[in-house]
Coordinates of C-alpha atoms and ligand atoms in Angstrom, one line a residue:
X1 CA -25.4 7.2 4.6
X2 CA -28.2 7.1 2.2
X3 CA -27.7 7.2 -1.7
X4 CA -28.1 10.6 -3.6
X5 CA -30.6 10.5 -6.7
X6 CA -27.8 12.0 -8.4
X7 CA -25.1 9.0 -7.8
X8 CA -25.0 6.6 -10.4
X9 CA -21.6 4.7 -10.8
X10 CA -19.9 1.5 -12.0
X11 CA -18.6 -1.4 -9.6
X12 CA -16.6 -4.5 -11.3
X13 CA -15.8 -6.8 -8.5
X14 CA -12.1 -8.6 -8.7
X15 CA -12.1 -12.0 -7.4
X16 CA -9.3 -12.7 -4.7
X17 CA -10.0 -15.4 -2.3
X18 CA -9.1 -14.5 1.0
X19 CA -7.8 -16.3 4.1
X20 CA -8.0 -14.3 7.2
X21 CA -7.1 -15.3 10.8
X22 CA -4.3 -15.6 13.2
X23 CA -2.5 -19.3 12.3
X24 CA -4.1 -19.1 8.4
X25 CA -0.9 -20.0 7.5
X26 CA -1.2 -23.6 8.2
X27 CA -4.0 -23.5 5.5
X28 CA -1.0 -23.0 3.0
X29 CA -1.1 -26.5 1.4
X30 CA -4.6 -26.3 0.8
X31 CA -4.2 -23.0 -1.1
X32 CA -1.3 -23.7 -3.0
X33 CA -3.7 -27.5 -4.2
X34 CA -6.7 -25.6 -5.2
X35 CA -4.2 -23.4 -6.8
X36 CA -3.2 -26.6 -8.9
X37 CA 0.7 -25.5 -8.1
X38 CA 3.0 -28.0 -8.0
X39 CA 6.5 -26.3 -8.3
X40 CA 5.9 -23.1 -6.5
X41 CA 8.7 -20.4 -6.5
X42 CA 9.1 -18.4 -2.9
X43 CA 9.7 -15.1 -3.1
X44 CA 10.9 -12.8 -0.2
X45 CA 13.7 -9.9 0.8
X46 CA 16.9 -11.2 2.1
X47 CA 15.7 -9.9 5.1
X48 CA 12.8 -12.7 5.1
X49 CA 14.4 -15.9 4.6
X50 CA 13.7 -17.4 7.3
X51 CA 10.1 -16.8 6.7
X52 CA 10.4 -17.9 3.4
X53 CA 12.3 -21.0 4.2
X54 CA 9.0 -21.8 6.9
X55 CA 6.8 -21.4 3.7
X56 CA 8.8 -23.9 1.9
X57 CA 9.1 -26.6 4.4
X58 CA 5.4 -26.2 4.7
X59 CA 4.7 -26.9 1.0
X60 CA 7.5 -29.6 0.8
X61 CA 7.7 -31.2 -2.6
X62 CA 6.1 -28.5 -4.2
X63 CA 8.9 -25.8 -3.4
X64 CA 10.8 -25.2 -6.5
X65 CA 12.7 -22.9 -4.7
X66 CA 13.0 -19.4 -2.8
X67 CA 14.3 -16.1 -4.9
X68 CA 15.4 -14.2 -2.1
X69 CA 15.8 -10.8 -3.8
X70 CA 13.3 -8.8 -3.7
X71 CA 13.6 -5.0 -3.1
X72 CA 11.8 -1.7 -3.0
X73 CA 10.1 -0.6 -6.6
X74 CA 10.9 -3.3 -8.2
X75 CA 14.1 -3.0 -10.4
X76 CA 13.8 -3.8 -13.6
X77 CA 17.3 -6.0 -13.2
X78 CA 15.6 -7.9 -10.2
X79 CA 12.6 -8.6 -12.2
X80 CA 14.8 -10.0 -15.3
X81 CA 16.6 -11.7 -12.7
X82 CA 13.5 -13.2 -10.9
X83 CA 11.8 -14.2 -14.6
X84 CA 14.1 -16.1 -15.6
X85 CA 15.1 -18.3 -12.0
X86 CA 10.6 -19.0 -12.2
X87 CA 11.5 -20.2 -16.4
X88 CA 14.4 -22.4 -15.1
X89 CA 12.5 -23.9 -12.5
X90 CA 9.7 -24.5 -14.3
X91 CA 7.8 -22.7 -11.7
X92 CA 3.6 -22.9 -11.7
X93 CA 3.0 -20.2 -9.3
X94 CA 5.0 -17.7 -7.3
X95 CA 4.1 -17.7 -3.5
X96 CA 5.1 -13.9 -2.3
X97 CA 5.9 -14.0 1.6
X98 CA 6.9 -10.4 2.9
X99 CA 5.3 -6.5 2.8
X100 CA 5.0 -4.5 -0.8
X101 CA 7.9 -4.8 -2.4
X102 CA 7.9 -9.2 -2.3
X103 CA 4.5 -8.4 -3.6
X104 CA 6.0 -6.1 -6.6
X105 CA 8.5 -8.7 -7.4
X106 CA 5.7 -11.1 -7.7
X107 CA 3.9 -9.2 -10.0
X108 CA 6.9 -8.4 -12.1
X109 CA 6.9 -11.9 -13.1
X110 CA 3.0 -12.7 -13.7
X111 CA 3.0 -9.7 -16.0
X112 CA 5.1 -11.9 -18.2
X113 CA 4.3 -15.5 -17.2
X114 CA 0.6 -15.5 -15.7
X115 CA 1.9 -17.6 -12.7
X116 CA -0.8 -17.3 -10.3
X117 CA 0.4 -15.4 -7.0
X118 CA -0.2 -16.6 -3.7
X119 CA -0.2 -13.4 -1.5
X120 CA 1.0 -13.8 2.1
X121 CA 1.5 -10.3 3.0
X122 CA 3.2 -9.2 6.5
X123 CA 2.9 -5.2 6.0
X124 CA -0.2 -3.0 5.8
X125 CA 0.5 -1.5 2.2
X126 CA -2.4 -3.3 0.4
X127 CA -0.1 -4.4 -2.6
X128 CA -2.0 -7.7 -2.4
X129 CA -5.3 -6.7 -3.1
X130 CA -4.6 -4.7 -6.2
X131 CA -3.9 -4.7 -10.0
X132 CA -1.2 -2.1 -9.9
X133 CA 2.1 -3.0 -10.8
X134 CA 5.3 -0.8 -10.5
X135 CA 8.8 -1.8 -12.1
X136 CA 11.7 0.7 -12.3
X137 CA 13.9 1.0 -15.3
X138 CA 16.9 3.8 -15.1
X139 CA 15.9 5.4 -12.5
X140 CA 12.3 5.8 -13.6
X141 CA 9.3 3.7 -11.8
X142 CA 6.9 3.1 -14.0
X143 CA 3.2 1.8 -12.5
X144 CA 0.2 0.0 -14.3
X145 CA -3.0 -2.0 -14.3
X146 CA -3.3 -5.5 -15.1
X147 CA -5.5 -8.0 -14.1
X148 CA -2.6 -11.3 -14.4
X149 CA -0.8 -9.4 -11.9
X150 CA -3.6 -9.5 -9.0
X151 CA -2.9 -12.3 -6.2
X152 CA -5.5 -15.1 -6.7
X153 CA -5.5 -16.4 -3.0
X154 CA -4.3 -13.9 0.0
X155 CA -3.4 -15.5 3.4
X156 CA -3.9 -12.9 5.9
X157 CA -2.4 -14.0 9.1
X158 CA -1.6 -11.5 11.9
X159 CA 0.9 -13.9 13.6
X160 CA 3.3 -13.0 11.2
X161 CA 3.3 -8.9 11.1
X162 CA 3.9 -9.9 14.9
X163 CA 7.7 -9.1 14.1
X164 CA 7.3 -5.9 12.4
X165 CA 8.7 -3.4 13.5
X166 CA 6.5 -1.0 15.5
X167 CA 7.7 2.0 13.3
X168 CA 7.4 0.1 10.4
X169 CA 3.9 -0.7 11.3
X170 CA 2.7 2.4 12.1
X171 CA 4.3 4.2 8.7
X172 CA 2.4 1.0 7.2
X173 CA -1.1 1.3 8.8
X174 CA -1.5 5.2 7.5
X175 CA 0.1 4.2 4.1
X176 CA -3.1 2.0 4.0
X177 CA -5.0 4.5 5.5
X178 CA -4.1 7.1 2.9
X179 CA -5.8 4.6 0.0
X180 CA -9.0 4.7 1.8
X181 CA -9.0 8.1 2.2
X182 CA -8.5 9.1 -1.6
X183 CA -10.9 6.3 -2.5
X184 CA -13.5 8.4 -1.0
X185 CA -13.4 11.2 -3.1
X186 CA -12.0 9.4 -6.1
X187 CA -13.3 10.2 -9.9
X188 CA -14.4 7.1 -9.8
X189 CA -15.8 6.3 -6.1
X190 CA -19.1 3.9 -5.4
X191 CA -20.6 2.9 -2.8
X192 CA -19.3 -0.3 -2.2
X193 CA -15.7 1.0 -2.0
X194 CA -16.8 3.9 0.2
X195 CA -18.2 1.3 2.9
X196 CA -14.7 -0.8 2.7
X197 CA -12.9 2.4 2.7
X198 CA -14.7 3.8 6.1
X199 CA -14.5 0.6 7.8
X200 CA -10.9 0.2 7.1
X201 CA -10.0 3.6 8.4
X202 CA -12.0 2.7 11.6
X203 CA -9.9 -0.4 11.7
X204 CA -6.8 1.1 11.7
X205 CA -7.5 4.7 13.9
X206 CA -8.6 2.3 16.6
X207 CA -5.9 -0.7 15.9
X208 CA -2.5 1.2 15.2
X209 CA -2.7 3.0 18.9
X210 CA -3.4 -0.3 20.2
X211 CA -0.3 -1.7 18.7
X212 CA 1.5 1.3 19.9
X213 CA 0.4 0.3 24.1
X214 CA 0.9 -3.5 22.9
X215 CA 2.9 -4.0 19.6
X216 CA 2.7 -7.9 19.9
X217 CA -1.2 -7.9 20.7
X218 CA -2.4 -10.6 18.3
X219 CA -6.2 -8.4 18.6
X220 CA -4.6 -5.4 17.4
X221 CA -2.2 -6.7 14.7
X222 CA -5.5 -8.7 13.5
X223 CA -7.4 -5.3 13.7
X224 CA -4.5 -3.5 11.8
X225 CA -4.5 -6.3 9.2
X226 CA -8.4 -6.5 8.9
X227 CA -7.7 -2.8 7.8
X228 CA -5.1 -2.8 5.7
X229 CA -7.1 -5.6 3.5
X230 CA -10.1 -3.2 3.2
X231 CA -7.8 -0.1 2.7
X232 CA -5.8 -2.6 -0.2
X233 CA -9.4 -3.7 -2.0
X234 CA -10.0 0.6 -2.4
X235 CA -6.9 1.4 -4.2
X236 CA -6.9 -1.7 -6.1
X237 CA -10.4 -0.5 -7.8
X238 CA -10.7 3.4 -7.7
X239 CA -8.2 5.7 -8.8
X240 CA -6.1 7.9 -6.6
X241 CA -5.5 11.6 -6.6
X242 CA -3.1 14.1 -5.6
X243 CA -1.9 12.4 -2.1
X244 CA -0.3 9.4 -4.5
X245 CA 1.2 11.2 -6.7
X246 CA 2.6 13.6 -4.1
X247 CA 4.4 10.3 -2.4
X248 CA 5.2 8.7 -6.0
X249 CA 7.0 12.2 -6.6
X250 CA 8.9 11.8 -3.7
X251 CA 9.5 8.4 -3.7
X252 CA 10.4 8.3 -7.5
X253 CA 12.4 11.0 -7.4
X254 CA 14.3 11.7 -4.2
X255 CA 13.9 8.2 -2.8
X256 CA 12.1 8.9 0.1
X257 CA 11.0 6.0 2.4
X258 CA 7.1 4.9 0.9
X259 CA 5.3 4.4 4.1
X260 CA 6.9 7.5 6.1
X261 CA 5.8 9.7 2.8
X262 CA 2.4 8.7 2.7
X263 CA 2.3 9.2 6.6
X264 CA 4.0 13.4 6.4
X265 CA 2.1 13.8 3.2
X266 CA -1.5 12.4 4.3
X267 CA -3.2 15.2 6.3
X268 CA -1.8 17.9 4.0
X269 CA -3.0 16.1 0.8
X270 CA -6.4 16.0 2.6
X271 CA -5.8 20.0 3.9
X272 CA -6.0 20.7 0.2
X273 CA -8.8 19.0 -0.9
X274 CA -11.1 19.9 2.0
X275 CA -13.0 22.1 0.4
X276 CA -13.2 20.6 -3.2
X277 CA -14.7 17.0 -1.3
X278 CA -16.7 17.6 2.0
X279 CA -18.6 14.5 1.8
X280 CA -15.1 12.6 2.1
X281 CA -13.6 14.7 4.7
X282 CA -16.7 14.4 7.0
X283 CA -16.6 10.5 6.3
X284 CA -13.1 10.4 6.9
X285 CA -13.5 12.4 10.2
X286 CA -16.5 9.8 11.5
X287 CA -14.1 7.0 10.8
X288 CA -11.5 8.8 13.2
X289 CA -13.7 9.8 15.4
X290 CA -12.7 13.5 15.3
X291 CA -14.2 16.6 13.6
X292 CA -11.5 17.4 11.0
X293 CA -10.2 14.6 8.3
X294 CA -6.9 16.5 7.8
X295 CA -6.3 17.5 11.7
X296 CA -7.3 14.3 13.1
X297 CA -5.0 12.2 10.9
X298 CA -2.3 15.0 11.7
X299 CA -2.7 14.4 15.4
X300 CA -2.8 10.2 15.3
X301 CA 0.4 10.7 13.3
X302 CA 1.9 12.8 16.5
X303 CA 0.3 10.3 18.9
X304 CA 1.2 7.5 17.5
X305 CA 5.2 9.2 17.7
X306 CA 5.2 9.4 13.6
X307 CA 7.2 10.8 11.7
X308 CA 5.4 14.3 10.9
X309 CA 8.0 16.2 8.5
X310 CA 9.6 16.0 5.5
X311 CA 12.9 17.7 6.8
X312 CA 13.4 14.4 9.0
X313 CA 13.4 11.9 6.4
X314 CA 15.8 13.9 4.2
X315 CA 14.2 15.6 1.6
X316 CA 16.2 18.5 0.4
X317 CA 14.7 22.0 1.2
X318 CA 16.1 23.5 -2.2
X319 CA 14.2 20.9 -4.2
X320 CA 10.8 21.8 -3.1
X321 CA 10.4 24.3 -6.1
X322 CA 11.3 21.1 -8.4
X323 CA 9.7 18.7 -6.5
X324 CA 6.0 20.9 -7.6
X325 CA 6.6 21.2 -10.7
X326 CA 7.0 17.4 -11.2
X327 CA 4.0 17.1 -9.5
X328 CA 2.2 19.3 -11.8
X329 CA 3.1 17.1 -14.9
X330 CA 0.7 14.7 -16.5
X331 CA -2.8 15.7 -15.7
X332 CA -5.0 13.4 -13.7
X333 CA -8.0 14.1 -11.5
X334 CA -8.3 15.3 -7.9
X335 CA -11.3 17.4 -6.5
X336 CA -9.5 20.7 -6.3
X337 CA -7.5 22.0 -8.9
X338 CA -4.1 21.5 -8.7
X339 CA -3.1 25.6 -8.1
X340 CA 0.6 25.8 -8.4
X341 CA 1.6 28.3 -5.2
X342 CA -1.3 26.2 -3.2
X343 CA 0.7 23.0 -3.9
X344 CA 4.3 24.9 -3.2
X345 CA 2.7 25.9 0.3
X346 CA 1.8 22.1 0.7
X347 CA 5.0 20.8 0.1
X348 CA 6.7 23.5 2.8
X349 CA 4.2 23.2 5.6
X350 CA 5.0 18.9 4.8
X351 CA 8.8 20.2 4.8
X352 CA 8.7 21.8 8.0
X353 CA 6.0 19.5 10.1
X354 CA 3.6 21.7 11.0
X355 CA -0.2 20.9 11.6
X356 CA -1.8 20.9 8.4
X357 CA -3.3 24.2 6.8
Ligands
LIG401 N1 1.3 -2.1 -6.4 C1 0.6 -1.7 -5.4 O1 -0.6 -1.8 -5.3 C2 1.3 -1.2 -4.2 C3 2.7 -1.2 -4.2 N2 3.4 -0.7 -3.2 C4 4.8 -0.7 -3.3 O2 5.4 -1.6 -2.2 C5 6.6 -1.0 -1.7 C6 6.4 -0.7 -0.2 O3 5.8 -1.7 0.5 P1 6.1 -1.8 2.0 O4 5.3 -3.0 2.5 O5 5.9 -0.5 2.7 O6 7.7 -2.1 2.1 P2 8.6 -3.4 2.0 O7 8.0 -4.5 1.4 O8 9.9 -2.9 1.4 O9 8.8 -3.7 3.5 C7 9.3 -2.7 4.4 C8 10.1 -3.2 5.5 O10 9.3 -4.1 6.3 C9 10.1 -5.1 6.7 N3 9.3 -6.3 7.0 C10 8.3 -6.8 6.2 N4 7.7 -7.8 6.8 C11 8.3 -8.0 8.0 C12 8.1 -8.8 9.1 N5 7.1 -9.7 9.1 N6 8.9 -8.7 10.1 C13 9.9 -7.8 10.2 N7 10.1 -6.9 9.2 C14 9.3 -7.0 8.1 C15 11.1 -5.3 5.6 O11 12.3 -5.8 6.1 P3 13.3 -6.6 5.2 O12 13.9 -5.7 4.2 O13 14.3 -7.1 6.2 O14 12.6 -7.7 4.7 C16 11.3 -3.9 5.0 O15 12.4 -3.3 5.6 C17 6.8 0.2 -2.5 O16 7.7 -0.1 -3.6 C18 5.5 0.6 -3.0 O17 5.5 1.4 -4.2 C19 2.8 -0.3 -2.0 C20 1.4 -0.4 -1.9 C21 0.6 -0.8 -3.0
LIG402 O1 4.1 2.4 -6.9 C1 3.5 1.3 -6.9 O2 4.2 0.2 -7.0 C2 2.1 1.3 -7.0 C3 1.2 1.8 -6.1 C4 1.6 2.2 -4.8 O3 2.8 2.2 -4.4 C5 0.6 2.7 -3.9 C6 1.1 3.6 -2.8 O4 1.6 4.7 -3.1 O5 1.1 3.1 -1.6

């Protein structure tokens, strides 16, 4: 695609040095040296202990212990919580083993401390590549940029999404999916991002169906995460539109599951902004190989036996009306205007499942 004499943009690169590769973990006492850590705190769900505890029998002596916590959004309690066991321990650096929410907690605690993260991520959400904190407080999740909170070293190692669950994964892959697609018609966009965000898509429309015929292919679930780190780097440095703050409404306020949101929500968020952001669409289409951005993501979503409604993941029918008008709050930019009975007919068509309008 060649440049128009019209583009001119800024690009700020963030440094995060990246190990990728099936068995990269065993490159974990390296990393956590060159990090200069010598009383690293492991951080992981209950549900990852085990994974956690295989972290810190790898970095021996310089385990100061696991905080085995974390959970979605990031309470605010858990963060307290978490802040004080890294001050008690002394901790150096927090080592964050598990998918977006073990990345949250991590950040939670550098926005206070500065403790260098070590990233090793196991879901495709992107958390890991990105400035963007979230940390909820009465019921209210508030998100940010800072720069202390972005992981200094990610360890990308297929071998151990090997366990997730294919449902999860697939949820996972289009949550990514859905970054790189508003990163290509963000305020914001440049060409550099546009490339990741292309490639990434391509990643994951060919790698997710594999994992669907094979879910413990190593080629696929290195595809998958190959995406999901290019997909990551786009929403950590352009800003996102209407589909975010569709899934944060959701999310936020009806607790809806993250990755099945952004999966229902994606190819209507795109239906609406097709005709505000062509260039994206048709980019977003190459990537998939189809001829319609907002169809063809519809129909991997169906093929790859995803959830495709609202309805089924429990959001209440009567608080659709609500549900736009939170979404109408707080400007912030997205190609087409945000039209109030357009949105409203978003939300129902997301409600009921159907192919995207
Ligand atoms: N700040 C940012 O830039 C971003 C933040 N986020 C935030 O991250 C959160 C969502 O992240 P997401 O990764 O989707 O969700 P989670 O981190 O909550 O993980 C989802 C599920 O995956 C399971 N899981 C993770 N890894 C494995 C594994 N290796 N094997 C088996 N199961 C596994 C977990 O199980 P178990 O509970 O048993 O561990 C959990 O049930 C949200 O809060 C979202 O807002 C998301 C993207 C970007
Ligand atoms: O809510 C956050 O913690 C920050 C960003 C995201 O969750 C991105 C997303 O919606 O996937």
């Amino acid at each position: 695609m060649s440049l128009p004499a019209h583009n001119s943009f800024t690009y700020t690169s963030s440094a995060a040095r990246v190990i990728f590769g099936a068995g990269s973990l065993q490159h974990l006492v390296r990393e956590t040296d060159l990090l200069g850590a010598r009383r690293a705190l492991v951080l992981c769900t209950p549900g990852q202990r085990a994974e956690a505890e295989r972290v810190a029998a790898l970095i021996g002596e310089r385990c100061a212990g696991i905080f085995d916590q974390a959970v979605m959004h990031v309470p605010i309690e858990t963060a307290r919580h978490a802040r004080e066991v890294a001050r008690e321990l002394g901790a150096d650096c927090a080592i964050a083993i598990g998918g977006g929410s073990t990345m949250g907690l991590g950040k939670a605690i550098a926005l206070e401390s500065e403790l260098p993260i070590l990233a090793i991520p196991t879901t495709y959400a992107g958390s890991e590549m990105t400035p963007i904190y979230g940390i909820t407080e009465a019921g209210l999740k508030k998100t940010g940029r800072d720069a202390r909170v972005l992981p200094r070293t990610v360890i990308y190692d297929p071998e151990l999404s090997a366990g997730l669950p294919l449902k999860l994964s697939v949820t996972s892959g289009i949550n990514a999916m859905a970054h790189a697609a508003e990163g290509l018609y963000a305020p914001d966009a440049n060409p550099i991002m546009s490339l990741l965000a292309e490639e990434g898509l391509r990643a994951l429309a060919e790698g997710l169906p594999q994992l669907v015929a094979r879910s413990a292919d190593l080629a696929a679930r290195s595809q998958c995460l190959y995406g999901a780190w290019l997909c990551g780097t786009v929403l950590g440095n352009v800003g996102m539109s209407l589909h975010h703050k569709l899934c944060h409404t959701l999310g936020g306020s009806y607790n809806l599951p993250h990755a099945e949101t952004h999966t229902v929500i994606l190819p209507h968020a795109l239906a609406y902004n097709a005709p505000a952001a062509p260039e994206a669409m048709q980019r977003i289409a190459r990537a998939l190989g189809t001829d319609d951005a907002a169809q063809g993501v519809h129909a991997l979503a169906a093929r790859l036996q995803a959830p495709l409604s609202l309805r089924e993941l429990g959001m209440p029918h009567e608080e659709l009306d609500r549900c736009t008008d939170i979404a109408l709050q707080n400007a912030y930019a997205n190609p087409r205007p945000l039209e109030r009975t357009a949105l409203r007919a978003l939300l129902e068509n997301a409600w009921q499942g159907r192919a995207p309008e």
